[in-house]
JSON list of C-alpha atoms in Angstrom, two decimals:
[
{"chain": "A", "resi": 22, "resn": "MET", "atom": "CA", "xyz": [-5.29, 173.78, -85.94]},
{"chain": "A", "resi": 23, "resn": "ARG", "atom": "CA", "xyz": [-6.73, 174.34, -82.46]},
{"chain": "A", "resi": 24, "resn": "TRP", "atom": "CA", "xyz": [-3.29, 174.91, -80.94]},
{"chain": "A", "resi": 25, "resn": "CYS", "atom": "CA", "xyz": [-2.52, 177.39, -83.70]},
{"chain": "A", "resi": 26, "resn": "SER", "atom": "CA", "xyz": [-5.73, 179.29, -82.96]},
{"chain": "A", "resi": 27, "resn": "ARG", "atom": "CA", "xyz": [-4.90, 179.41, -79.27]},
{"chain": "A", "resi": 28, "resn": "LEU", "atom": "CA", "xyz": [-1.32, 180.45, -79.98]},
{"chain": "A", "resi": 29, "resn": "LEU", "atom": "CA", "xyz": [-2.26, 183.26, -82.33]},
{"chain": "A", "resi": 30, "resn": "LYS", "atom": "CA", "xyz": [-5.59, 184.04, -80.55]},
{"chain": "A", "resi": 31, "resn": "LEU", "atom": "CA", "xyz": [-7.58, 183.71, -83.73]},
{"chain": "A", "resi": 32, "resn": "ASP", "atom": "CA", "xyz": [-10.94, 183.24, -82.03]},
{"chain": "A", "resi": 33, "resn": "TYR", "atom": "CA", "xyz": [-12.41, 186.49, -83.39]},
{"chain": "A", "resi": 34, "resn": "PRO", "atom": "CA", "xyz": [-14.04, 187.01, -86.79]},
{"chain": "A", "resi": 35, "resn": "GLY", "atom": "CA", "xyz": [-11.41, 187.31, -89.51]},
{"chain": "A", "resi": 36, "resn": "GLY", "atom": "CA", "xyz": [-8.76, 186.06, -87.13]},
{"chain": "A", "resi": 37, "resn": "LEU", "atom": "CA", "xyz": [-7.83, 183.12, -89.33]},
{"chain": "A", "resi": 38, "resn": "SER", "atom": "CA", "xyz": [-7.15, 185.51, -92.21]},
{"chain": "A", "resi": 39, "resn": "ASP", "atom": "CA", "xyz": [-4.89, 187.60, -89.94]},
{"chain": "A", "resi": 40, "resn": "GLY", "atom": "CA", "xyz": [-3.03, 184.44, -88.91]},
{"chain": "A", "resi": 41, "resn": "PHE", "atom": "CA", "xyz": [-2.36, 183.54, -92.50]},
{"chain": "A", "resi": 42, "resn": "ARG", "atom": "CA", "xyz": [-1.15, 187.09, -93.16]},
{"chain": "A", "resi": 43, "resn": "LEU", "atom": "CA", "xyz": [1.20, 186.82, -90.20]},
{"chain": "A", "resi": 44, "resn": "ILE", "atom": "CA", "xyz": [2.52, 183.50, -91.45]},
{"chain": "A", "resi": 45, "resn": "ALA", "atom": "CA", "xyz": [2.88, 184.96, -94.96]},
{"chain": "A", "resi": 46, "resn": "TRP", "atom": "CA", "xyz": [4.89, 187.88, -93.57]},
{"chain": "A", "resi": 47, "resn": "VAL", "atom": "CA", "xyz": [7.15, 185.59, -91.57]},
{"chain": "A", "resi": 48, "resn": "VAL", "atom": "CA", "xyz": [7.71, 183.32, -94.58]},
{"chain": "A", "resi": 49, "resn": "SER", "atom": "CA", "xyz": [8.34, 186.35, -96.79]},
{"chain": "A", "resi": 50, "resn": "LEU", "atom": "CA", "xyz": [10.89, 187.74, -94.36]},
{"chain": "A", "resi": 51, "resn": "LEU", "atom": "CA", "xyz": [12.63, 184.39, -94.09]},
{"chain": "A", "resi": 52, "resn": "LEU", "atom": "CA", "xyz": [12.82, 184.18, -97.88]},
{"chain": "A", "resi": 53, "resn": "LEU", "atom": "CA", "xyz": [14.18, 187.72, -98.03]},
{"chain": "A", "resi": 54, "resn": "ILE", "atom": "CA", "xyz": [16.82, 186.87, -95.43]},
{"chain": "A", "resi": 55, "resn": "ALA", "atom": "CA", "xyz": [17.76, 183.72, -97.38]},
{"chain": "A", "resi": 56, "resn": "LEU", "atom": "CA", "xyz": [18.00, 185.75, -100.60]},
{"chain": "A", "resi": 57, "resn": "LEU", "atom": "CA", "xyz": [20.20, 188.39, -98.97]},
{"chain": "A", "resi": 58, "resn": "TRP", "atom": "CA", "xyz": [22.36, 185.68, -97.41]},
{"chain": "A", "resi": 59, "resn": "SER", "atom": "CA", "xyz": [22.91, 183.94, -100.73]},
{"chain": "A", "resi": 60, "resn": "ALA", "atom": "CA", "xyz": [23.59, 187.24, -102.54]},
{"chain": "A", "resi": 61, "resn": "THR", "atom": "CA", "xyz": [26.13, 188.16, -99.87]},
{"chain": "A", "resi": 62, "resn": "THR", "atom": "CA", "xyz": [27.79, 184.75, -100.12]},
{"chain": "A", "resi": 63, "resn": "ILE", "atom": "CA", "xyz": [28.04, 185.07, -103.90]},
{"chain": "A", "resi": 64, "resn": "GLU", "atom": "CA", "xyz": [29.53, 188.57, -103.60]},
{"chain": "A", "resi": 65, "resn": "ILE", "atom": "CA", "xyz": [32.08, 187.40, -101.03]},
{"chain": "A", "resi": 66, "resn": "ALA", "atom": "CA", "xyz": [33.09, 184.52, -103.32]},
{"chain": "A", "resi": 67, "resn": "ARG", "atom": "CA", "xyz": [33.48, 186.96, -106.24]},
{"chain": "A", "resi": 68, "resn": "ILE", "atom": "CA", "xyz": [35.63, 189.31, -104.16]},
{"chain": "A", "resi": 69, "resn": "GLU", "atom": "CA", "xyz": [37.79, 186.41, -102.95]},
{"chain": "A", "resi": 70, "resn": "GLU", "atom": "CA", "xyz": [38.33, 185.18, -106.50]},
{"chain": "A", "resi": 71, "resn": "GLU", "atom": "CA", "xyz": [39.23, 188.70, -107.62]},
{"chain": "A", "resi": 72, "resn": "ALA", "atom": "CA", "xyz": [41.71, 188.99, -104.74]},
{"chain": "A", "resi": 73, "resn": "ARG", "atom": "CA", "xyz": [43.26, 185.64, -105.66]},
{"chain": "A", "resi": 74, "resn": "GLN", "atom": "CA", "xyz": [43.66, 186.72, -109.29]},
{"chain": "A", "resi": 75, "resn": "THR", "atom": "CA", "xyz": [45.24, 190.01, -108.22]},
{"chain": "A", "resi": 76, "resn": "ALA", "atom": "CA", "xyz": [47.62, 188.21, -105.87]},
{"chain": "A", "resi": 77, "resn": "LYS", "atom": "CA", "xyz": [48.53, 185.77, -108.64]},
{"chain": "A", "resi": 78, "resn": "ARG", "atom": "CA", "xyz": [49.27, 188.61, -111.07]},
{"chain": "A", "resi": 79, "resn": "ASN", "atom": "CA", "xyz": [51.39, 190.39, -108.44]},
{"chain": "A", "resi": 80, "resn": "ALA", "atom": "CA", "xyz": [53.31, 187.19, -107.66]},
{"chain": "A", "resi": 81, "resn": "GLU", "atom": "CA", "xyz": [53.98, 186.61, -111.36]},
{"chain": "A", "resi": 82, "resn": "ALA", "atom": "CA", "xyz": [55.21, 190.18, -111.79]},
{"chain": "A", "resi": 83, "resn": "LEU", "atom": "CA", "xyz": [57.51, 189.86, -108.78]},
{"chain": "A", "resi": 84, "resn": "ALA", "atom": "CA", "xyz": [58.82, 186.52, -110.04]},
{"chain": "A", "resi": 85, "resn": "HIS", "atom": "CA", "xyz": [59.60, 188.01, -113.46]},
{"chain": "A", "resi": 86, "resn": "ALA", "atom": "CA", "xyz": [61.36, 190.99, -111.85]},
{"chain": "A", "resi": 87, "resn": "TYR", "atom": "CA", "xyz": [63.40, 188.68, -109.62]},
{"chain": "A", "resi": 88, "resn": "ALA", "atom": "CA", "xyz": [64.31, 186.52, -112.62]},
{"chain": "A", "resi": 89, "resn": "ALA", "atom": "CA", "xyz": [65.44, 189.61, -114.52]},
{"chain": "A", "resi": 90, "resn": "GLN", "atom": "CA", "xyz": [67.60, 190.68, -111.58]},
{"chain": "A", "resi": 91, "resn": "LEU", "atom": "CA", "xyz": [69.17, 187.22, -111.33]},
{"chain": "A", "resi": 92, "resn": "ARG", "atom": "CA", "xyz": [69.80, 187.17, -115.07]},
{"chain": "A", "resi": 93, "resn": "HIS", "atom": "CA", "xyz": [71.51, 190.58, -114.83]},
{"chain": "A", "resi": 94, "resn": "ILE", "atom": "CA", "xyz": [73.66, 189.42, -111.89]},
{"chain": "A", "resi": 95, "resn": "THR", "atom": "CA", "xyz": [74.73, 186.24, -113.69]},
{"chain": "A", "resi": 96, "resn": "GLU", "atom": "CA", "xyz": [75.58, 188.24, -116.81]},
{"chain": "A", "resi": 97, "resn": "GLN", "atom": "CA", "xyz": [77.75, 190.56, -114.69]},
{"chain": "A", "resi": 98, "resn": "MET", "atom": "CA", "xyz": [79.43, 187.57, -113.03]},
{"chain": "A", "resi": 99, "resn": "ASP", "atom": "CA", "xyz": [80.07, 186.03, -116.46]},
{"chain": "A", "resi": 100, "resn": "MET", "atom": "CA", "xyz": [81.60, 189.27, -117.71]},
{"chain": "A", "resi": 101, "resn": "LEU", "atom": "CA", "xyz": [83.76, 189.50, -114.58]},
{"chain": "A", "resi": 102, "resn": "THR", "atom": "CA", "xyz": [85.06, 185.94, -114.93]},
{"chain": "A", "resi": 103, "resn": "LEU", "atom": "CA", "xyz": [85.74, 186.43, -118.65]},
{"chain": "A", "resi": 104, "resn": "SER", "atom": "CA", "xyz": [87.62, 189.63, -117.86]},
{"chain": "A", "resi": 105, "resn": "LEU", "atom": "CA", "xyz": [89.58, 187.89, -115.14]},
{"chain": "A", "resi": 106, "resn": "ALA", "atom": "CA", "xyz": [90.42, 184.98, -117.47]},
{"chain": "A", "resi": 107, "resn": "TYR", "atom": "CA", "xyz": [91.53, 187.39, -120.20]},
{"chain": "A", "resi": 108, "resn": "ARG", "atom": "CA", "xyz": [93.77, 189.33, -117.81]},
{"chain": "A", "resi": 109, "resn": "TRP", "atom": "CA", "xyz": [95.19, 186.11, -116.42]},
{"chain": "A", "resi": 110, "resn": "GLN", "atom": "CA", "xyz": [96.16, 184.98, -119.91]},
{"chain": "A", "resi": 111, "resn": "GLU", "atom": "CA", "xyz": [97.62, 188.35, -120.86]},
{"chain": "A", "resi": 112, "resn": "ALA", "atom": "CA", "xyz": [99.53, 189.08, -117.67]},
{"chain": "A", "resi": 113, "resn": "PRO", "atom": "CA", "xyz": [99.34, 186.29, -115.06]},
{"chain": "A", "resi": 114, "resn": "GLN", "atom": "CA", "xyz": [101.81, 188.03, -112.73]},
{"chain": "A", "resi": 115, "resn": "GLU", "atom": "CA", "xyz": [99.55, 191.10, -112.37]},
{"chain": "A", "resi": 116, "resn": "VAL", "atom": "CA", "xyz": [96.37, 189.19, -111.49]}
]
């Protein structure tokens, strides 16, 4: 405790009480910093999860739109080949 008294110059009356107050303030500030750090980390994790969910929903919507476009294209190709087959059977010299 002697080194602490020399370090904080607590050799006056009531000095020990001031030293404990200083230590209490430092500990309180460190706890506040730790609390803010953990709250910030939790908020960042929440925002990241929200961004992932949004990206997943967007990817699913794009995949469904692309599937609908492919389905439409294949239906058009099917209609074209059926039309071509029908014309070939009806008039093979014109096709």
